[in-house]
Amino acid sequence: MADTTNQIGLTKTELASVITALNTLLSGYHLFYLNVRGYHWNVKGEHFFTLHPKFEELYTKLQLQIDEIAERILTLGGTPLHAYSDFIKHSGITEDKDVFDGRACVQGTIKGLQTLIKEQRQVALVAEEACDQGTADILAGYVQDQEKEVWMYNAFLG
């Protein structure tokens, strides 16, 4: 009889949908990370000295979250996507090229965060259905933090 649970006691067949959803989320994180790096490098205007370090803070946080999501996929018994062609194919976030204006960079950041929040809520539901409280808890922390970020970036825009 084949083993039906993974290394942490969760049902493999139920986790397949969680792993797929996490890989989609991982793809979105990678593209958003690249967008924020671009904002950091290219932002111009009167708010440069405010936004440049703020974007660095955000992409550093995203880099850590990318690693945590990939490690969660591995913990569940899956394989994280790791090619940019896969990220583009599976992401709900698109590339935001050649953005220089500070307000436009902030608007792109808000849009990216809102997309991640929405996706994470959906992945958390899939995880809860599979009794995967660990994934749901990780994502709940991300959502809470990112909701605050959305509020702060919107406050910046006035």
mmCIF file of C-alpha atoms in Angstrom:
data_model
loop_
_atom_site.group_PDB
_atom_site.id
_atom_site.type_symbol
_atom_site.label_atom_id
_atom_site.label_comp_id
_atom_site.label_asym_id
_atom_site.label_seq_id
_atom_site.Cartn_x
_atom_site.Cartn_y
_atom_site.Cartn_z
ATOM 1 C CA MET A 1 0.000 0.000 0.000
ATOM 2 C CA ALA A 2 1.456 3.337 -1.044
ATOM 3 C CA ASP A 3 2.095 5.994 1.570
ATOM 4 C CA THR A 4 -0.680 8.584 1.266
ATOM 5 C CA THR A 5 0.732 11.244 3.593
ATOM 6 C CA ASN A 6 3.761 13.459 3.279
ATOM 7 C CA GLN A 7 6.594 13.965 5.777
ATOM 8 C CA ILE A 8 4.454 16.213 8.016
ATOM 9 C CA GLY A 9 1.376 13.967 8.013
ATOM 10 C CA LEU A 10 -0.779 15.758 5.436
ATOM 11 C CA THR A 11 -2.576 13.921 2.642
ATOM 12 C CA LYS A 12 -0.564 14.047 -0.584
ATOM 13 C CA THR A 13 -3.554 14.155 -2.916
ATOM 14 C CA GLU A 14 -5.120 17.086 -1.040
ATOM 15 C CA LEU A 15 -1.799 18.940 -1.026
ATOM 16 C CA ALA A 16 -1.408 18.810 -4.796
ATOM 17 C CA SER A 17 -3.767 21.779 -5.138
ATOM 18 C CA VAL A 18 -1.947 23.645 -2.356
ATOM 19 C CA ILE A 19 1.422 23.109 -4.039
ATOM 20 C CA THR A 20 0.040 24.299 -7.390
ATOM 21 C CA ALA A 21 -1.469 27.392 -5.749
ATOM 22 C CA LEU A 22 1.770 28.126 -3.897
ATOM 23 C CA ASN A 23 3.751 27.867 -7.143
ATOM 24 C CA THR A 24 1.387 30.367 -8.756
ATOM 25 C CA LEU A 25 1.865 32.657 -5.766
ATOM 26 C CA LEU A 26 5.638 32.171 -5.928
ATOM 27 C CA SER A 27 5.523 33.240 -9.574
ATOM 28 C CA GLY A 28 3.648 36.411 -8.662
ATOM 29 C CA TYR A 29 6.116 37.183 -5.912
ATOM 30 C CA HIS A 30 9.044 36.897 -8.333
ATOM 31 C CA LEU A 31 7.532 39.272 -10.868
ATOM 32 C CA PHE A 32 6.480 41.738 -8.187
ATOM 33 C CA TYR A 33 9.997 41.558 -6.705
ATOM 34 C CA LEU A 34 11.459 42.461 -10.106
ATOM 35 C CA ASN A 35 8.997 45.333 -10.500
ATOM 36 C CA VAL A 36 9.917 46.749 -7.089
ATOM 37 C CA ARG A 37 13.642 46.403 -7.880
ATOM 38 C CA GLY A 38 12.979 48.416 -11.028
ATOM 39 C CA TYR A 39 11.124 51.086 -9.050
ATOM 40 C CA HIS A 40 14.053 51.259 -6.619
ATOM 41 C CA TRP A 41 16.619 51.658 -9.376
ATOM 42 C CA ASN A 42 14.679 53.982 -11.646
ATOM 43 C CA VAL A 43 12.530 56.230 -9.448
ATOM 44 C CA LYS A 44 13.029 59.937 -10.101
ATOM 45 C CA GLY A 45 11.474 63.115 -8.830
ATOM 46 C CA GLU A 46 10.982 65.061 -5.662
ATOM 47 C CA HIS A 47 10.285 61.971 -3.532
ATOM 48 C CA PHE A 48 13.385 60.042 -4.612
ATOM 49 C CA PHE A 49 14.999 60.158 -1.165
ATOM 50 C CA THR A 50 11.817 58.824 0.458
ATOM 51 C CA LEU A 51 10.892 56.172 -2.105
ATOM 52 C CA HIS A 52 14.323 54.775 -3.008
ATOM 53 C CA PRO A 53 14.963 53.300 0.486
ATOM 54 C CA LYS A 54 11.287 52.347 0.910
ATOM 55 C CA PHE A 55 11.415 50.220 -2.244
ATOM 56 C CA GLU A 56 14.657 48.607 -1.058
ATOM 57 C CA GLU A 57 12.967 47.719 2.243
ATOM 58 C CA LEU A 58 10.057 46.169 0.346
ATOM 59 C CA TYR A 59 12.092 44.114 -2.134
ATOM 60 C CA THR A 60 14.279 42.812 0.695
ATOM 61 C CA LYS A 61 11.144 41.621 2.488
ATOM 62 C CA LEU A 62 9.820 40.080 -0.739
ATOM 63 C CA GLN A 63 13.088 38.207 -1.231
ATOM 64 C CA LEU A 64 12.713 36.585 2.197
ATOM 65 C CA GLN A 65 9.068 35.724 1.515
ATOM 66 C CA ILE A 66 9.995 34.154 -1.831
ATOM 67 C CA ASP A 67 12.409 31.871 -0.009
ATOM 68 C CA GLU A 68 9.816 31.000 2.643
ATOM 69 C CA ILE A 69 7.191 30.147 0.017
ATOM 70 C CA ALA A 70 9.643 27.951 -1.915
ATOM 71 C CA GLU A 71 10.672 26.191 1.302
ATOM 72 C CA ARG A 72 7.008 25.637 2.200
ATOM 73 C CA ILE A 73 6.456 23.989 -1.189
ATOM 74 C CA LEU A 74 9.412 21.699 -0.450
ATOM 75 C CA THR A 75 8.094 20.954 3.050
ATOM 76 C CA LEU A 76 4.790 19.872 1.513
ATOM 77 C CA GLY A 77 6.618 17.526 -0.872
ATOM 78 C CA GLY A 78 6.480 19.659 -4.014
ATOM 79 C CA THR A 79 9.044 21.309 -6.247
ATOM 80 C CA PRO A 80 9.093 25.110 -6.434
ATOM 81 C CA LEU A 81 9.078 26.698 -9.856
ATOM 82 C CA HIS A 82 12.438 28.299 -10.544
ATOM 83 C CA ALA A 83 12.512 29.494 -14.158
ATOM 84 C CA TYR A 84 11.453 32.971 -15.217
ATOM 85 C CA SER A 85 9.530 31.485 -18.144
ATOM 86 C CA ASP A 86 7.425 29.588 -15.575
ATOM 87 C CA PHE A 87 6.993 32.695 -13.433
ATOM 88 C CA ILE A 88 5.662 34.704 -16.384
ATOM 89 C CA LYS A 89 3.386 31.849 -17.437
ATOM 90 C CA HIS A 90 1.862 31.345 -13.970
ATOM 91 C CA SER A 91 1.854 34.831 -12.438
ATOM 92 C CA GLY A 92 -1.149 37.076 -11.938
ATOM 93 C CA ILE A 93 1.283 39.998 -11.886
ATOM 94 C CA THR A 94 2.734 41.429 -15.077
ATOM 95 C CA GLU A 95 6.022 43.167 -15.711
ATOM 96 C CA ASP A 96 5.989 46.912 -15.092
ATOM 97 C CA LYS A 97 8.795 48.230 -17.302
ATOM 98 C CA ASP A 98 10.345 51.668 -17.588
ATOM 99 C CA VAL A 99 8.500 53.331 -14.723
ATOM 100 C CA PHE A 100 10.357 56.390 -13.401
ATOM 101 C CA ASP A 101 7.785 58.717 -11.871
ATOM 102 C CA GLY A 102 7.551 58.269 -8.108
ATOM 103 C CA ARG A 103 3.749 58.340 -8.009
ATOM 104 C CA ALA A 104 3.540 55.771 -10.818
ATOM 105 C CA CYS A 105 5.999 53.545 -8.945
ATOM 106 C CA VAL A 106 3.834 53.765 -5.819
ATOM 107 C CA GLN A 107 0.707 53.016 -7.836
ATOM 108 C CA GLY A 108 2.423 49.944 -9.315
ATOM 109 C CA THR A 109 3.455 48.877 -5.830
ATOM 110 C CA ILE A 110 -0.106 49.181 -4.539
ATOM 111 C CA LYS A 111 -1.469 47.218 -7.497
ATOM 112 C CA GLY A 112 1.112 44.454 -6.954
ATOM 113 C CA LEU A 113 0.416 44.237 -3.233
ATOM 114 C CA GLN A 114 -3.336 44.114 -3.839
ATOM 115 C CA THR A 115 -2.843 41.257 -6.302
ATOM 116 C CA LEU A 116 -0.672 39.318 -3.834
ATOM 117 C CA ILE A 117 -3.184 39.862 -1.026
ATOM 118 C CA LYS A 118 -6.028 38.548 -3.179
ATOM 119 C CA GLU A 119 -4.007 35.514 -4.309
ATOM 120 C CA GLN A 120 -2.846 34.736 -0.773
ATOM 121 C CA ARG A 121 -6.393 34.763 0.529
ATOM 122 C CA GLN A 122 -7.328 32.234 -2.166
ATOM 123 C CA VAL A 123 -4.301 30.026 -1.438
ATOM 124 C CA ALA A 124 -5.115 30.134 2.287
ATOM 125 C CA LEU A 125 -8.606 28.810 1.549
ATOM 126 C CA VAL A 126 -7.161 25.956 -0.518
ATOM 127 C CA ALA A 127 -4.684 25.214 2.276
ATOM 128 C CA GLU A 128 -7.391 25.187 4.945
ATOM 129 C CA GLU A 129 -9.452 22.742 2.869
ATOM 130 C CA ALA A 130 -6.403 20.436 2.853
ATOM 131 C CA CYS A 131 -5.965 20.846 6.651
ATOM 132 C CA ASP A 132 -2.688 22.677 5.958
ATOM 133 C CA GLN A 133 -2.744 25.173 8.797
ATOM 134 C CA GLY A 134 0.977 25.890 8.427
ATOM 135 C CA THR A 135 0.568 27.367 4.955
ATOM 136 C CA ALA A 136 -2.577 29.259 5.965
ATOM 137 C CA ASP A 137 -0.766 30.764 8.961
ATOM 138 C CA ILE A 138 2.240 31.871 6.903
ATOM 139 C CA LEU A 139 -0.031 33.584 4.397
ATOM 140 C CA ALA A 140 -2.148 35.234 7.095
ATOM 141 C CA GLY A 141 0.976 36.995 8.369
ATOM 142 C CA TYR A 142 1.902 38.152 4.879
ATOM 143 C CA VAL A 143 -1.616 39.475 4.227
ATOM 144 C CA GLN A 144 -1.731 41.394 7.489
ATOM 145 C CA ASP A 145 1.610 43.062 6.769
ATOM 146 C CA GLN A 146 0.758 43.830 3.151
ATOM 147 C CA GLU A 147 -2.637 45.309 4.006
ATOM 148 C CA LYS A 148 -0.812 47.838 6.166
ATOM 149 C CA GLU A 149 1.641 48.522 3.329
ATOM 150 C CA VAL A 150 -1.275 49.228 0.961
ATOM 151 C CA TRP A 151 -2.728 51.679 3.463
ATOM 152 C CA MET A 152 0.642 53.461 3.877
ATOM 153 C CA TYR A 153 1.361 53.698 0.149
ATOM 154 C CA ASN A 154 -2.162 55.020 -0.451
ATOM 155 C CA ALA A 155 -1.585 57.583 2.307
ATOM 156 C CA PHE A 156 1.551 58.688 0.462
ATOM 157 C CA LEU A 157 -0.513 59.287 -2.675
ATOM 158 C CA GLY A 158 -2.971 61.376 -0.644
#
